[in-house]
Amino acid sequence: MKTKIILLGPPGSGKGTQGDKLSEELGFAKLSTGDMLREAVRDGTLLGLKAKEYMDKGALVPNDLIITLMKEKITSLGAGMGIILDGFPRTVEQANALGEQVDIDLVLNLDVEDKELVNRLTKRRTCPKCNAVFHLEYNPPKKTGFCDKCGSALVLRNDDREETVLRRLKVYRENTLPLIKYYEKKGLLVTVQGVGSIDDIFENLKKAIL
Ligand code: AMP
């Protein structure tokens, strides 16, 4: 079984949702740089203060900050642990740094067209406490406005507003899309259609892993 896995794909392609399901089913650690950064912003740490200005604009946080953060996290897990990376790497520089630390087994690329991504992100609601995600139409919470898992009030992330979403998609195309070729050349890439039911997509991802 593959144990060092990257989830690649544009914002809104389902990396977070599928990463949670995979980590639960396989017992792997899910490392999400977006979640880590939002936590740092909430806690008001130095990293959070530095990251916030980039995140609110829909820009990427500088490579050196992200690479240091991720290296520490991966080291703290130990070599034997299965890992699922969500939202990292996002640039070739990050991918090179990751490759020096970990032998990646598989890169799962979730493919979703832009129009669908904008619809998903602008109607997404997120729990600021436990990071659970919902969608106003596709996956509404049981009680409107509140998290099913921990009961906190759900929010629209600052960077899920339409103009910021469009910026994030541009940033994705310019910086992250080259990673598809990068990992294809290494023979690690499997592309999975990211549209359809959450469970069907999950089954297709699992087939590539097991
Ligand atoms: P996400 O939740 O993965 O969509 O990430 C939210 C925001 O965090 C992104 O728009 C970036 O500003 C920042 N971010 C997350 N991961 C990275 C990364 N690997 N490199 C640079 N910035 C990142």
GROMACS .gro file of C-alpha atoms and ligand atoms in nm:
model
  233
    1MET     CA    1   0.000   0.000   0.000
    2LYS     CA    2   0.109   0.356  -0.073
    3THR     CA    3   0.170   0.550   0.249
    4LYS     CA    4   0.317   0.887   0.147
    5ILE     CA    5   0.050   1.057  -0.055
    6ILE     CA    6  -0.003   1.406  -0.197
    7LEU     CA    7  -0.352   1.535  -0.278
    8LEU     CA    8  -0.313   1.777  -0.564
    9GLY     CA    9  -0.582   1.989  -0.725
   10PRO     CA   10  -0.719   2.343  -0.741
   11PRO     CA   11  -0.885   2.513  -0.444
   12GLY     CA   12  -1.231   2.364  -0.401
   13SER     CA   13  -1.149   2.034  -0.571
   14GLY     CA   14  -1.222   1.839  -0.252
   15LYS     CA   15  -0.871   1.782  -0.114
   16GLY     CA   16  -0.978   1.865   0.242
   17THR     CA   17  -1.296   1.656   0.237
   18GLN     CA   18  -1.134   1.355   0.074
   19GLY     CA   19  -0.817   1.392   0.282
   20ASP     CA   20  -1.024   1.368   0.601
   21LYS     CA   21  -1.204   1.057   0.479
   22LEU     CA   22  -0.882   0.891   0.366
   23SER     CA   23  -0.702   0.970   0.688
   24GLU     CA   24  -0.990   0.828   0.891
   25GLU     CA   25  -1.017   0.510   0.684
   26LEU     CA   26  -0.645   0.441   0.650
   27GLY     CA   27  -0.528   0.572   0.988
   28PHE     CA   28  -0.286   0.814   0.820
   29ALA     CA   29  -0.205   1.165   0.941
   30LYS     CA   30  -0.353   1.439   0.724
   31LEU     CA   31  -0.134   1.745   0.704
   32SER     CA   32  -0.310   2.051   0.564
   33THR     CA   33  -0.100   2.365   0.532
   34GLY     CA   34  -0.419   2.572   0.496
   35ASP     CA   35  -0.555   2.439   0.829
   36MET     CA   36  -0.218   2.492   0.999
   37LEU     CA   37  -0.197   2.849   0.873
   38ARG     CA   38  -0.556   2.932   0.976
   39GLU     CA   39  -0.479   2.793   1.321
   40ALA     CA   40  -0.168   3.014   1.342
   41VAL     CA   41  -0.379   3.316   1.239
   42ARG     CA   42  -0.639   3.230   1.507
   43ASP     CA   43  -0.369   3.188   1.772
   44GLY     CA   44  -0.204   3.516   1.669
   45THR     CA   45   0.143   3.360   1.633
   46LEU     CA   46   0.421   3.531   1.438
   47LEU     CA   47   0.367   3.287   1.152
   48GLY     CA   48  -0.005   3.365   1.159
   49LEU     CA   49   0.056   3.739   1.145
   50LYS     CA   50   0.292   3.699   0.850
   51ALA     CA   51   0.065   3.453   0.665
   52LYS     CA   52  -0.263   3.641   0.704
   53GLU     CA   53  -0.187   3.922   0.459
   54TYR     CA   54  -0.114   3.671   0.183
   55MET     CA   55  -0.408   3.442   0.263
   56ASP     CA   56  -0.666   3.721   0.269
   57LYS     CA   57  -0.555   3.828  -0.079
   58GLY     CA   58  -0.566   3.472  -0.213
   59ALA     CA   59  -0.188   3.478  -0.267
   60LEU     CA   60   0.058   3.206  -0.168
   61VAL     CA   61   0.244   3.238   0.160
   62PRO     CA   62   0.622   3.259   0.088
   63ASN     CA   63   0.792   2.924   0.026
   64ASP     CA   64   1.046   2.954   0.308
   65LEU     CA   65   0.775   2.990   0.575
   66ILE     CA   66   0.571   2.698   0.442
   67ILE     CA   67   0.869   2.469   0.387
   68THR     CA   68   0.994   2.521   0.743
   69LEU     CA   69   0.645   2.461   0.884
   70MET     CA   70   0.595   2.140   0.688
   71LYS     CA   71   0.944   2.002   0.754
   72GLU     CA   72   0.888   2.036   1.128
   73LYS     CA   73   0.547   1.867   1.111
   74ILE     CA   74   0.671   1.575   0.903
   75THR     CA   75   0.974   1.524   1.127
   76SER     CA   76   0.750   1.520   1.434
   77LEU     CA   77   0.542   1.234   1.289
   78GLY     CA   78   0.834   0.995   1.244
   79ALA     CA   79   0.926   0.798   0.933
   80GLY     CA   80   0.683   0.505   0.975
   81MET     CA   81   0.364   0.710   0.977
   82GLY     CA   82   0.137   0.719   0.672
   83ILE     CA   83   0.076   1.075   0.556
   84ILE     CA   84  -0.168   1.255   0.333
   85LEU     CA   85  -0.060   1.601   0.227
   86ASP     CA   86  -0.342   1.847   0.151
   87GLY     CA   87  -0.244   2.180  -0.001
   88PHE     CA   88   0.130   2.112  -0.002
   89PRO     CA   89   0.334   2.129  -0.217
   90ARG     CA   90   0.193   2.419  -0.420
   91THR     CA   91   0.509   2.525  -0.601
   92VAL     CA   92   0.801   2.344  -0.766
   93GLU     CA   93   1.032   2.483  -0.497
   94GLN     CA   94   0.812   2.326  -0.227
   95ALA     CA   95   0.801   1.996  -0.418
   96ASN     CA   96   1.181   1.988  -0.441
   97ALA     CA   97   1.214   2.055  -0.067
   98LEU     CA   98   0.960   1.782   0.011
   99GLY     CA   99   1.141   1.535  -0.213
  100GLU     CA  100   1.459   1.585  -0.008
  101GLN     CA  101   1.275   1.478   0.307
  102VAL     CA  102   1.019   1.214   0.202
  103ASP     CA  103   0.990   0.952  -0.073
  104ILE     CA  104   0.645   1.025  -0.210
  105ASP     CA  105   0.459   0.709  -0.329
  106LEU     CA  106   0.158   0.862  -0.500
  107VAL     CA  107   0.015   1.195  -0.615
  108LEU     CA  108  -0.363   1.200  -0.651
  109ASN     CA  109  -0.475   1.482  -0.877
  110LEU     CA  110  -0.840   1.585  -0.834
  111ASP     CA  111  -0.972   1.727  -1.160
  112VAL     CA  112  -1.263   1.976  -1.147
  113GLU     CA  113  -1.352   2.254  -1.392
  114ASP     CA  114  -1.332   2.623  -1.289
  115LYS     CA  115  -1.704   2.701  -1.297
  116GLU     CA  116  -1.777   2.421  -1.053
  117LEU     CA  117  -1.488   2.532  -0.829
  118VAL     CA  118  -1.627   2.887  -0.800
  119ASN     CA  119  -1.971   2.750  -0.712
  120ARG     CA  120  -1.826   2.517  -0.451
  121LEU     CA  121  -1.603   2.773  -0.282
  122THR     CA  122  -1.839   3.069  -0.268
  123LYS     CA  123  -2.113   2.847  -0.119
  124ARG     CA  124  -1.877   2.666   0.114
  125ARG     CA  125  -1.913   2.720   0.487
  126THR     CA  126  -1.633   2.624   0.722
  127CYS     CA  127  -1.613   2.554   1.093
  128PRO     CA  128  -1.349   2.786   1.238
  129LYS     CA  129  -1.302   2.553   1.534
  130CYS     CA  130  -1.270   2.199   1.394
  131ASN     CA  131  -1.217   2.282   1.021
  132ALA     CA  132  -1.515   2.074   0.905
  133VAL     CA  133  -1.654   2.193   0.570
  134PHE     CA  134  -2.011   2.213   0.441
  135HIS     CA  135  -2.179   2.339   0.125
  136LEU     CA  136  -2.504   2.532   0.124
  137GLU     CA  137  -2.654   2.305  -0.145
  138TYR     CA  138  -2.451   1.984  -0.175
  139ASN     CA  139  -2.369   1.916   0.188
  140PRO     CA  140  -2.568   2.146   0.418
  141PRO     CA  141  -2.524   2.116   0.795
  142LYS     CA  142  -2.813   1.953   0.984
  143LYS     CA  143  -2.877   2.276   1.175
  144THR     CA  144  -2.846   2.580   0.944
  145GLY     CA  145  -2.535   2.784   1.022
  146PHE     CA  146  -2.383   2.542   1.274
  147CYS     CA  147  -2.120   2.269   1.256
  148ASP     CA  148  -2.251   1.909   1.275
  149LYS     CA  149  -1.933   1.794   1.443
  150CYS     CA  150  -1.869   2.051   1.718
  151GLY     CA  151  -2.169   2.287   1.714
  152SER     CA  152  -1.968   2.607   1.641
  153ALA     CA  153  -2.112   2.879   1.416
  154LEU     CA  154  -2.001   2.826   1.054
  155VAL     CA  155  -1.827   3.104   0.858
  156LEU     CA  156  -1.757   3.202   0.499
  157ARG     CA  157  -1.377   3.204   0.482
  158ASN     CA  158  -1.237   3.546   0.384
  159ASP     CA  159  -1.067   3.386   0.087
  160ASP     CA  160  -1.388   3.212  -0.031
  161ARG     CA  161  -1.538   3.544  -0.147
  162GLU     CA  162  -1.578   3.544  -0.525
  163GLU     CA  163  -1.307   3.794  -0.621
  164THR     CA  164  -1.055   3.618  -0.398
  165VAL     CA  165  -1.157   3.278  -0.535
  166LEU     CA  166  -1.083   3.399  -0.889
  167ARG     CA  167  -0.742   3.519  -0.774
  168ARG     CA  168  -0.671   3.183  -0.606
  169LEU     CA  169  -0.757   2.999  -0.927
  170LYS     CA  170  -0.514   3.220  -1.120
  171VAL     CA  171  -0.244   3.160  -0.858
  172TYR     CA  172  -0.315   2.787  -0.884
  173ARG     CA  173  -0.275   2.787  -1.263
  174GLU     CA  174   0.050   2.983  -1.249
  175ASN     CA  175   0.222   2.815  -0.955
  176THR     CA  176   0.071   2.476  -0.883
  177LEU     CA  177  -0.043   2.340  -1.221
  178PRO     CA  178   0.322   2.276  -1.326
  179LEU     CA  179   0.333   2.012  -1.050
  180ILE     CA  180   0.110   1.788  -1.261
  181LYS     CA  181   0.386   1.750  -1.522
  182TYR     CA  182   0.649   1.740  -1.247
  183TYR     CA  183   0.493   1.433  -1.082
  184GLU     CA  184   0.382   1.278  -1.411
  185LYS     CA  185   0.746   1.268  -1.517
  186LYS     CA  186   0.829   1.085  -1.194
  187GLY     CA  187   0.555   0.829  -1.270
  188LEU     CA  188   0.366   0.916  -0.951
  189LEU     CA  189   0.057   1.093  -1.083
  190VAL     CA  190  -0.295   0.948  -1.091
  191THR     CA  191  -0.575   1.183  -1.199
  192VAL     CA  192  -0.921   1.120  -1.055
  193GLN     CA  193  -1.236   1.305  -1.161
  194GLY     CA  194  -1.336   1.526  -0.868
  195VAL     CA  195  -1.703   1.554  -0.967
  196GLY     CA  196  -1.986   1.326  -0.862
  197SER     CA  197  -2.077   1.202  -0.515
  198ILE     CA  198  -1.825   1.239  -0.236
  199ASP     CA  199  -1.843   0.862  -0.177
  200ASP     CA  200  -1.782   0.770  -0.543
  201ILE     CA  201  -1.479   0.999  -0.562
  202PHE     CA  202  -1.353   0.849  -0.237
  203GLU     CA  203  -1.380   0.494  -0.379
  204ASN     CA  204  -1.182   0.597  -0.688
  205LEU     CA  205  -0.909   0.752  -0.474
  206LYS     CA  206  -0.888   0.441  -0.257
  207LYS     CA  207  -0.848   0.219  -0.564
  208ALA     CA  208  -0.536   0.415  -0.655
  209ILE     CA  209  -0.391   0.377  -0.305
  210LEU     CA  210  -0.461   0.013  -0.216
  211AMP     P1  211  -0.616   2.610   0.147
  211AMP     O1  212  -0.699   2.592   0.270
  211AMP     O2  213  -0.531   2.490   0.115
  211AMP     O3  214  -0.697   2.655   0.028
  211AMP     O4  215  -0.513   2.729   0.179
  211AMP     C1  216  -0.556   2.856   0.213
  211AMP     C2  217  -0.446   2.958   0.189
  211AMP     O5  218  -0.333   2.927   0.270
  211AMP     C3  219  -0.392   2.963   0.048
  211AMP     O6  220  -0.471   3.043  -0.039
  211AMP     C4  221  -0.254   3.025   0.072
  211AMP     O7  222  -0.263   3.163   0.099
  211AMP     C5  223  -0.212   2.957   0.200
  211AMP     N1  224  -0.142   2.829   0.173
  211AMP     C6  225  -0.185   2.703   0.204
  211AMP     N2  226  -0.097   2.612   0.165
  211AMP     C7  227   0.005   2.678   0.107
  211AMP     C8  228   0.127   2.639   0.044
  211AMP     N3  229   0.162   2.510   0.033
  211AMP     N4  230   0.207   2.737  -0.005
  211AMP     C9  231   0.175   2.868   0.006
  211AMP     N5  232   0.062   2.911   0.062
  211AMP    C10  233  -0.023   2.818   0.113
   0.00000   0.00000   0.00000
